[in-house]
């Protein structure tokens, strides 16, 4: 892992913990952005953690860019020794794979795709060595995912699968981004899954849709009353495949504001996970049984 | 009192100085594309500098006033009219109850700021009235204004006939010069591509909005060869999804640079070669499609000097209007 510091114009420090994705890079980036927050440096206006990097926005009228850079660098050693464990929550998110709405969108933007003759799922399955879309879908939801970044648009989570590197699914982004994506589409780009929180442009492959809103600017949904954005970095997600009937049933509950996501509190320890991924994941998913 | 919107114009939205503090959740700062012009408009009508105004793009709205008010229009040269009588830009004027404010065709620039004494008083969302349509925040029900809207206006009393001195009205030159501080993923480019970026003549592309300004006309950028890091995606312009700085310049596929502006996405998987310096961000909002543009390389000292010059200019406006 090699940390790289640069300026983003005269108002940002950009720190890349590593140029490739790993949970180690994520934890270091999170620890370091927490350390910057805790240091309470005059002039810092925003701290944005990402998958394997983070960014500090500051007011150069309060602190000179070179001084700001030096202050951030000083905190790297602190982040290196930080514990790589957290108390967090595991959330079950229902997914209707191969649904008619994202399928319609998949077909509308075929000319921007690597393989215009098939669907995003057929393509993703093939390039990842699965003999059917169904087998690929099984790989997508059988093991849990880790929210390693929130952003792009309001409340969109980037998710990284908790499996060995050789089992990670990887797909390219669309050749040219789409101008439309249905709200709550479950997408995939690079090694990241995502849920499009709102309707809009997007470049990730489209696999399905969840009936569960994850962004509510009016803060009316019972589970988004406290804050309009559902996800935060460190959340763990277990996709639950559902069919059309269940999709419709959940949607009705959402409309009546009676839908409550299944959530359990769990501890995640990176060292324990690295030592025994299958065992750690089984324990994480078990917690949902009591939720 | 309310402003009755008879015709919204092309894409007129309510904007103030934005909602910093939520970028880590993907909610951008937003706010006026030309913050200098917004501040000036507010000062002219006696509002706090951060009050909410209308930001009109290319075409002005038509608004009926239900009470007397003082109005100022800054930024783009979009000449105002009161009941068809012309008024000056960058100068406060009165609009009486029952009169209609409308606009001539755009003469220069792209975005005009319309301030009304008292300021627009729609409910703030996360501390700002700025409209962020994708996230349905701010403005009127999270959208741009529409015909039939009644916009509430706060209490305030401005003075007509105040004017920002002409030397302090900043507009883009031709070609527009945008100063760039290389950084971020600058080293992903070959030396030849780094030079070409600054040598080439660019033009603002038709896709230029509050999220980003796209540019065309320069050579396709070449990347230093590497094995793509795990998780980034196969294209050499791809990175492991990270944060985007305001003003940063991403170049998907190496073809068309996009400067990320006030409503930009907070992060993503494309490399960014550097960023437009803070002093020049206001200027971008005044560029029309097809405007010729040169990117100029600066270092941090250059960026700091330019930032200071902008601050001094604002201080001069304050002094002139106090």
mmCIF file of C-alpha atoms in Angstrom, chain A residues 1-271:
data_model
loop_
_atom_site.group_PDB
_atom_site.id
_atom_site.type_symbol
_atom_site.label_atom_id
_atom_site.label_comp_id
_atom_site.label_asym_id
_atom_site.label_seq_id
_atom_site.Cartn_x
_atom_site.Cartn_y
_atom_site.Cartn_z
ATOM 1 C CA UNK A 1 0.000 0.000 0.000
ATOM 2 C CA UNK A 2 1.437 3.339 -0.986
ATOM 3 C CA UNK A 3 -0.123 6.606 0.174
ATOM 4 C CA UNK A 4 -0.196 9.420 -2.336
ATOM 5 C CA UNK A 5 -0.992 13.045 -1.445
ATOM 6 C CA UNK A 6 -2.057 15.638 -3.981
ATOM 7 C CA UNK A 7 -3.951 18.888 -4.180
ATOM 8 C CA UNK A 8 -7.363 19.099 -5.808
ATOM 9 C CA UNK A 9 -7.179 22.722 -6.871
ATOM 10 C CA UNK A 10 -6.484 25.246 -4.100
ATOM 11 C CA UNK A 11 -9.295 24.031 -1.796
ATOM 12 C CA UNK A 12 -8.782 20.259 -1.482
ATOM 13 C CA UNK A 13 -6.233 17.725 -0.296
ATOM 14 C CA UNK A 14 -6.734 14.346 -1.948
ATOM 15 C CA UNK A 15 -5.200 11.308 -0.283
ATOM 16 C CA UNK A 16 -5.110 7.950 -2.044
ATOM 17 C CA UNK A 17 -4.200 5.165 0.388
ATOM 18 C CA UNK A 18 -3.704 2.709 -2.436
ATOM 19 C CA UNK A 19 -4.433 2.670 -6.167
ATOM 20 C CA UNK A 20 -6.157 -0.705 -5.895
ATOM 21 C CA UNK A 21 -9.163 -1.621 -3.803
ATOM 22 C CA UNK A 22 -8.824 -3.621 -0.614
ATOM 23 C CA UNK A 23 -10.405 -3.568 2.828
ATOM 24 C CA UNK A 24 -7.022 -2.626 4.282
ATOM 25 C CA UNK A 25 -6.982 0.503 2.127
ATOM 26 C CA UNK A 26 -10.587 1.240 3.111
ATOM 27 C CA UNK A 27 -9.875 0.935 6.843
ATOM 28 C CA UNK A 28 -6.783 3.091 6.601
ATOM 29 C CA UNK A 29 -8.666 5.746 4.651
ATOM 30 C CA UNK A 30 -11.541 5.705 7.151
ATOM 31 C CA UNK A 31 -9.192 5.857 10.147
ATOM 32 C CA UNK A 32 -7.273 8.705 8.630
ATOM 33 C CA UNK A 33 -10.351 10.718 7.735
ATOM 34 C CA UNK A 34 -11.562 10.153 11.313
ATOM 35 C CA UNK A 35 -8.186 11.343 12.608
ATOM 36 C CA UNK A 36 -8.446 14.503 10.495
ATOM 37 C CA UNK A 37 -11.936 15.112 11.887
ATOM 38 C CA UNK A 38 -10.745 14.550 15.464
ATOM 39 C CA UNK A 39 -7.788 16.908 14.976
ATOM 40 C CA UNK A 40 -10.266 19.769 14.488
ATOM 41 C CA UNK A 41 -7.956 21.681 12.184
ATOM 42 C CA UNK A 42 -9.005 25.293 11.664
ATOM 43 C CA UNK A 43 -10.176 25.878 8.102
ATOM 44 C CA UNK A 44 -11.345 22.320 7.349
ATOM 45 C CA UNK A 45 -14.830 22.498 5.849
ATOM 46 C CA UNK A 46 -15.560 18.955 4.636
ATOM 47 C CA UNK A 47 -14.049 15.490 4.995
ATOM 48 C CA UNK A 48 -15.119 12.893 2.460
ATOM 49 C CA UNK A 49 -13.987 9.291 2.897
ATOM 50 C CA UNK A 50 -14.066 7.069 -0.204
ATOM 51 C CA UNK A 51 -13.290 3.426 -1.021
ATOM 52 C CA UNK A 52 -9.503 3.579 -0.878
ATOM 53 C CA UNK A 53 -8.988 7.338 -0.639
ATOM 54 C CA UNK A 54 -10.364 10.418 1.049
ATOM 55 C CA UNK A 55 -10.546 14.135 0.521
ATOM 56 C CA UNK A 56 -10.329 17.141 2.796
ATOM 57 C CA UNK A 57 -11.847 20.424 1.713
ATOM 58 C CA UNK A 58 -10.489 23.530 3.392
ATOM 59 C CA UNK A 59 -10.592 27.291 3.208
ATOM 60 C CA UNK A 60 -7.198 28.498 1.952
ATOM 61 C CA UNK A 61 -7.918 31.928 3.480
ATOM 62 C CA UNK A 62 -7.764 30.278 6.911
ATOM 63 C CA UNK A 63 -4.956 27.749 6.394
ATOM 64 C CA UNK A 64 -2.366 27.754 3.603
ATOM 65 C CA UNK A 65 -2.566 24.669 1.339
ATOM 66 C CA UNK A 66 0.996 23.584 2.190
ATOM 67 C CA UNK A 67 0.249 23.784 5.929
ATOM 68 C CA UNK A 68 -2.968 21.848 5.468
ATOM 69 C CA UNK A 69 -1.109 19.150 3.524
ATOM 70 C CA UNK A 70 1.509 18.921 6.264
ATOM 71 C CA UNK A 71 -1.158 18.592 8.982
ATOM 72 C CA UNK A 72 -2.903 15.764 7.109
ATOM 73 C CA UNK A 73 0.388 13.937 6.480
ATOM 74 C CA UNK A 74 1.216 14.059 10.183
ATOM 75 C CA UNK A 75 -1.875 12.015 10.897
ATOM 76 C CA UNK A 76 -0.931 9.069 8.689
ATOM 77 C CA UNK A 77 1.037 7.266 11.402
ATOM 78 C CA UNK A 78 -1.979 7.518 13.720
ATOM 79 C CA UNK A 79 -4.170 5.873 11.108
ATOM 80 C CA UNK A 80 -1.702 3.037 10.599
ATOM 81 C CA UNK A 81 -1.977 1.952 14.200
ATOM 82 C CA UNK A 82 -5.763 2.395 14.406
ATOM 83 C CA UNK A 83 -7.847 -0.685 15.110
ATOM 84 C CA UNK A 84 -9.405 -2.241 12.071
ATOM 85 C CA UNK A 85 -12.649 -3.179 13.700
ATOM 86 C CA UNK A 86 -16.000 -1.545 14.170
ATOM 87 C CA UNK A 87 -19.431 -2.065 15.613
ATOM 88 C CA UNK A 88 -21.795 -1.708 12.721
ATOM 89 C CA UNK A 89 -25.034 -3.118 11.335
ATOM 90 C CA UNK A 90 -25.941 -5.781 8.809
ATOM 91 C CA UNK A 91 -28.966 -4.977 6.658
ATOM 92 C CA UNK A 92 -30.980 -7.276 4.447
ATOM 93 C CA UNK A 93 -31.841 -5.577 1.173
ATOM 94 C CA UNK A 94 -34.431 -7.301 -1.037
ATOM 95 C CA UNK A 95 -33.473 -7.456 -4.729
ATOM 96 C CA UNK A 96 -35.679 -8.349 -7.665
ATOM 97 C CA UNK A 97 -33.020 -9.547 -10.141
ATOM 98 C CA UNK A 98 -33.831 -9.487 -13.867
ATOM 99 C CA UNK A 99 -36.794 -7.185 -13.236
ATOM 100 C CA UNK A 100 -38.750 -5.655 -16.137
ATOM 101 C CA UNK A 101 -37.798 -1.991 -15.404
ATOM 102 C CA UNK A 102 -34.024 -2.254 -15.446
ATOM 103 C CA UNK A 103 -34.383 -4.718 -18.336
ATOM 104 C CA UNK A 104 -36.196 -2.033 -20.295
ATOM 105 C CA UNK A 105 -33.386 0.426 -19.477
ATOM 106 C CA UNK A 106 -30.733 -2.175 -20.377
ATOM 107 C CA UNK A 107 -32.332 -2.491 -23.817
ATOM 108 C CA UNK A 108 -32.714 1.276 -24.352
ATOM 109 C CA UNK A 109 -28.970 1.891 -23.932
ATOM 110 C CA UNK A 110 -27.665 -1.167 -25.806
ATOM 111 C CA UNK A 111 -25.498 0.879 -28.182
ATOM 112 C CA UNK A 112 -23.418 2.155 -25.234
ATOM 113 C CA UNK A 113 -22.656 -1.377 -24.044
ATOM 114 C CA UNK A 114 -19.660 -3.656 -24.577
ATOM 115 C CA UNK A 115 -21.994 -6.429 -25.800
ATOM 116 C CA UNK A 116 -25.075 -4.983 -27.521
ATOM 117 C CA UNK A 117 -26.453 -8.461 -28.296
ATOM 118 C CA UNK A 118 -27.143 -9.639 -24.717
ATOM 119 C CA UNK A 119 -28.111 -8.206 -21.342
ATOM 120 C CA UNK A 120 -25.841 -6.721 -18.676
ATOM 121 C CA UNK A 121 -26.278 -9.867 -16.567
ATOM 122 C CA UNK A 122 -25.486 -12.276 -19.445
ATOM 123 C CA UNK A 123 -22.370 -10.229 -20.158
ATOM 124 C CA UNK A 124 -21.282 -10.006 -16.508
ATOM 125 C CA UNK A 125 -21.857 -13.752 -16.054
ATOM 126 C CA UNK A 126 -19.820 -14.645 -19.148
ATOM 127 C CA UNK A 127 -16.786 -12.463 -18.435
ATOM 128 C CA UNK A 128 -16.684 -13.717 -14.842
ATOM 129 C CA UNK A 129 -16.733 -17.365 -15.968
ATOM 130 C CA UNK A 130 -20.295 -18.308 -14.971
ATOM 131 C CA UNK A 131 -22.334 -20.452 -17.344
ATOM 132 C CA UNK A 132 -25.632 -18.700 -16.677
ATOM 133 C CA UNK A 133 -27.051 -15.435 -15.405
ATOM 134 C CA UNK A 134 -28.657 -17.438 -12.570
ATOM 135 C CA UNK A 135 -25.305 -18.798 -11.383
ATOM 136 C CA UNK A 136 -23.863 -15.286 -11.472
ATOM 137 C CA UNK A 137 -26.834 -13.921 -9.503
ATOM 138 C CA UNK A 138 -26.243 -16.618 -6.900
ATOM 139 C CA UNK A 139 -22.614 -15.473 -6.556
ATOM 140 C CA UNK A 140 -23.801 -11.871 -6.224
ATOM 141 C CA UNK A 141 -26.111 -12.498 -3.260
ATOM 142 C CA UNK A 142 -24.622 -15.494 -1.471
ATOM 143 C CA UNK A 143 -22.030 -13.561 0.533
ATOM 144 C CA UNK A 144 -22.360 -10.159 2.255
ATOM 145 C CA UNK A 145 -21.086 -6.781 1.078
ATOM 146 C CA UNK A 146 -19.386 -3.909 2.834
ATOM 147 C CA UNK A 147 -20.324 -0.243 2.242
ATOM 148 C CA UNK A 148 -16.940 1.307 1.484
ATOM 149 C CA UNK A 149 -18.172 4.706 0.270
ATOM 150 C CA UNK A 150 -21.324 6.812 0.134
ATOM 151 C CA UNK A 151 -21.573 9.336 -2.641
ATOM 152 C CA UNK A 152 -21.778 9.995 -6.380
ATOM 153 C CA UNK A 153 -25.376 11.183 -5.906
ATOM 154 C CA UNK A 154 -27.378 11.641 -2.695
ATOM 155 C CA UNK A 155 -26.891 8.592 -0.478
ATOM 156 C CA UNK A 156 -25.665 6.100 -3.078
ATOM 157 C CA UNK A 157 -23.657 3.279 -1.441
ATOM 158 C CA UNK A 158 -20.631 1.655 -3.060
ATOM 159 C CA UNK A 159 -20.394 -1.946 -1.862
ATOM 160 C CA UNK A 160 -17.402 -4.262 -1.799
ATOM 161 C CA UNK A 161 -18.000 -7.994 -1.484
ATOM 162 C CA UNK A 162 -16.619 -9.781 1.584
ATOM 163 C CA UNK A 163 -14.915 -12.649 -0.274
ATOM 164 C CA UNK A 164 -11.404 -13.651 -1.326
ATOM 165 C CA UNK A 165 -9.828 -11.576 -4.097
ATOM 166 C CA UNK A 166 -10.129 -14.454 -6.590
ATOM 167 C CA UNK A 167 -13.873 -14.664 -5.969
ATOM 168 C CA UNK A 168 -14.497 -10.938 -6.475
ATOM 169 C CA UNK A 169 -16.749 -10.158 -9.388
ATOM 170 C CA UNK A 170 -15.405 -7.488 -11.734
ATOM 171 C CA UNK A 171 -17.153 -5.802 -14.636
ATOM 172 C CA UNK A 172 -16.341 -2.684 -16.642
ATOM 173 C CA UNK A 173 -18.496 0.449 -16.589
ATOM 174 C CA UNK A 174 -20.605 1.175 -19.708
ATOM 175 C CA UNK A 175 -18.509 2.398 -22.657
ATOM 176 C CA UNK A 176 -20.360 5.693 -22.393
ATOM 177 C CA UNK A 177 -22.529 6.553 -19.355
ATOM 178 C CA UNK A 178 -26.312 6.258 -19.706
ATOM 179 C CA UNK A 179 -28.481 9.343 -19.332
ATOM 180 C CA UNK A 180 -31.037 7.349 -17.322
ATOM 181 C CA UNK A 181 -31.123 4.676 -14.627
ATOM 182 C CA UNK A 182 -34.266 3.620 -12.758
ATOM 183 C CA UNK A 183 -34.378 4.673 -9.106
ATOM 184 C CA UNK A 184 -33.161 1.881 -6.767
ATOM 185 C CA UNK A 185 -31.372 -0.063 -9.495
ATOM 186 C CA UNK A 186 -28.732 -2.468 -8.191
ATOM 187 C CA UNK A 187 -25.700 -1.734 -10.350
ATOM 188 C CA UNK A 188 -22.158 -3.008 -10.815
ATOM 189 C CA UNK A 189 -18.907 -1.363 -11.966
ATOM 190 C CA UNK A 190 -15.260 -2.272 -11.330
ATOM 191 C CA UNK A 191 -15.453 -4.396 -8.172
ATOM 192 C CA UNK A 192 -18.319 -2.393 -6.679
ATOM 193 C CA UNK A 193 -22.012 -3.023 -6.413
ATOM 194 C CA UNK A 194 -24.244 -0.014 -5.807
ATOM 195 C CA UNK A 195 -27.844 1.009 -5.316
ATOM 196 C CA UNK A 196 -28.813 4.042 -7.377
ATOM 197 C CA UNK A 197 -30.555 6.152 -4.728
ATOM 198 C CA UNK A 198 -32.258 8.419 -7.265
ATOM 199 C CA UNK A 199 -33.102 8.275 -10.956
ATOM 200 C CA UNK A 200 -30.428 9.702 -13.239
ATOM 201 C CA UNK A 201 -27.272 9.152 -15.223
ATOM 202 C CA UNK A 202 -25.129 6.084 -14.560
ATOM 203 C CA UNK A 203 -22.360 3.961 -15.991
ATOM 204 C CA UNK A 204 -22.653 0.752 -13.966
ATOM 205 C CA UNK A 205 -24.078 -2.522 -15.338
ATOM 206 C CA UNK A 206 -27.675 -3.111 -14.202
ATOM 207 C CA UNK A 207 -28.627 -6.366 -12.456
ATOM 208 C CA UNK A 208 -31.929 -5.736 -10.659
ATOM 209 C CA UNK A 209 -33.908 -3.393 -8.476
ATOM 210 C CA UNK A 210 -34.828 -3.086 -4.805
ATOM 211 C CA UNK A 211 -38.256 -1.924 -3.639
ATOM 212 C CA UNK A 212 -36.615 -0.380 -0.556
ATOM 213 C CA UNK A 213 -35.957 3.386 -0.823
ATOM 214 C CA UNK A 214 -32.568 4.420 0.585
ATOM 215 C CA UNK A 215 -32.983 8.194 0.202
ATOM 216 C CA UNK A 216 -35.959 10.266 1.332
ATOM 217 C CA UNK A 217 -35.451 14.048 1.175
ATOM 218 C CA UNK A 218 -38.776 14.567 2.942
ATOM 219 C CA UNK A 219 -37.766 12.251 5.823
ATOM 220 C CA UNK A 220 -41.227 10.678 5.944
ATOM 221 C CA UNK A 221 -40.360 6.959 5.767
ATOM 222 C CA UNK A 222 -40.247 5.435 9.243
ATOM 223 C CA UNK A 223 -36.659 4.232 8.886
ATOM 224 C CA UNK A 224 -35.450 7.536 7.335
ATOM 225 C CA UNK A 225 -37.156 9.887 9.787
ATOM 226 C CA UNK A 226 -33.929 10.851 11.528
ATOM 227 C CA UNK A 227 -31.953 11.494 8.381
ATOM 228 C CA UNK A 228 -32.727 11.329 4.681
ATOM 229 C CA UNK A 229 -29.709 9.136 3.797
ATOM 230 C CA UNK A 230 -29.852 5.468 4.834
ATOM 231 C CA UNK A 231 -26.303 4.168 4.364
ATOM 232 C CA UNK A 232 -23.009 5.024 5.985
ATOM 233 C CA UNK A 233 -19.528 3.604 5.410
ATOM 234 C CA UNK A 234 -19.032 0.366 7.345
ATOM 235 C CA UNK A 235 -22.607 -0.877 6.898
ATOM 236 C CA UNK A 236 -22.829 -4.488 5.793
ATOM 237 C CA UNK A 237 -25.444 -5.608 3.271
ATOM 238 C CA UNK A 238 -26.924 -8.998 2.517
ATOM 239 C CA UNK A 239 -28.928 -9.069 -0.724
ATOM 240 C CA UNK A 240 -32.072 -11.164 -0.532
ATOM 241 C CA UNK A 241 -33.381 -12.301 -3.918
ATOM 242 C CA UNK A 242 -37.133 -11.777 -4.259
ATOM 243 C CA UNK A 243 -39.692 -12.384 -7.001
ATOM 244 C CA UNK A 244 -42.313 -10.072 -8.486
ATOM 245 C CA UNK A 245 -44.974 -10.958 -5.915
ATOM 246 C CA UNK A 246 -42.676 -10.150 -3.005
ATOM 247 C CA UNK A 247 -41.472 -7.006 -4.761
ATOM 248 C CA UNK A 248 -45.058 -5.784 -5.096
ATOM 249 C CA UNK A 249 -45.832 -6.692 -1.480
ATOM 250 C CA UNK A 250 -42.840 -4.708 -0.149
ATOM 251 C CA UNK A 251 -43.644 -1.789 -2.414
ATOM 252 C CA UNK A 252 -47.145 -1.686 -0.924
ATOM 253 C CA UNK A 253 -45.670 -1.667 2.583
ATOM 254 C CA UNK A 254 -43.343 1.182 1.583
ATOM 255 C CA UNK A 255 -46.311 3.158 0.281
ATOM 256 C CA UNK A 256 -48.191 2.547 3.528
ATOM 257 C CA UNK A 257 -44.985 3.387 5.434
ATOM 258 C CA UNK A 258 -45.056 0.080 7.319
ATOM 259 C CA UNK A 259 -41.960 -1.459 5.726
ATOM 260 C CA UNK A 260 -39.138 -1.989 8.218
ATOM 261 C CA UNK A 261 -35.797 -3.257 6.905
ATOM 262 C CA UNK A 262 -34.227 -6.219 8.688
ATOM 263 C CA UNK A 263 -31.214 -4.877 10.555
ATOM 264 C CA UNK A 264 -28.956 -6.378 13.229
ATOM 265 C CA UNK A 265 -26.012 -4.929 15.125
ATOM 266 C CA UNK A 266 -22.734 -6.764 14.470
ATOM 267 C CA UNK A 267 -19.024 -6.398 15.092
ATOM 268 C CA UNK A 268 -16.671 -6.487 12.152
ATOM 269 C CA UNK A 269 -13.008 -7.194 12.732
ATOM 270 C CA UNK A 270 -10.799 -7.123 9.650
ATOM 271 C CA UNK A 271 -8.174 -9.471 11.099
#
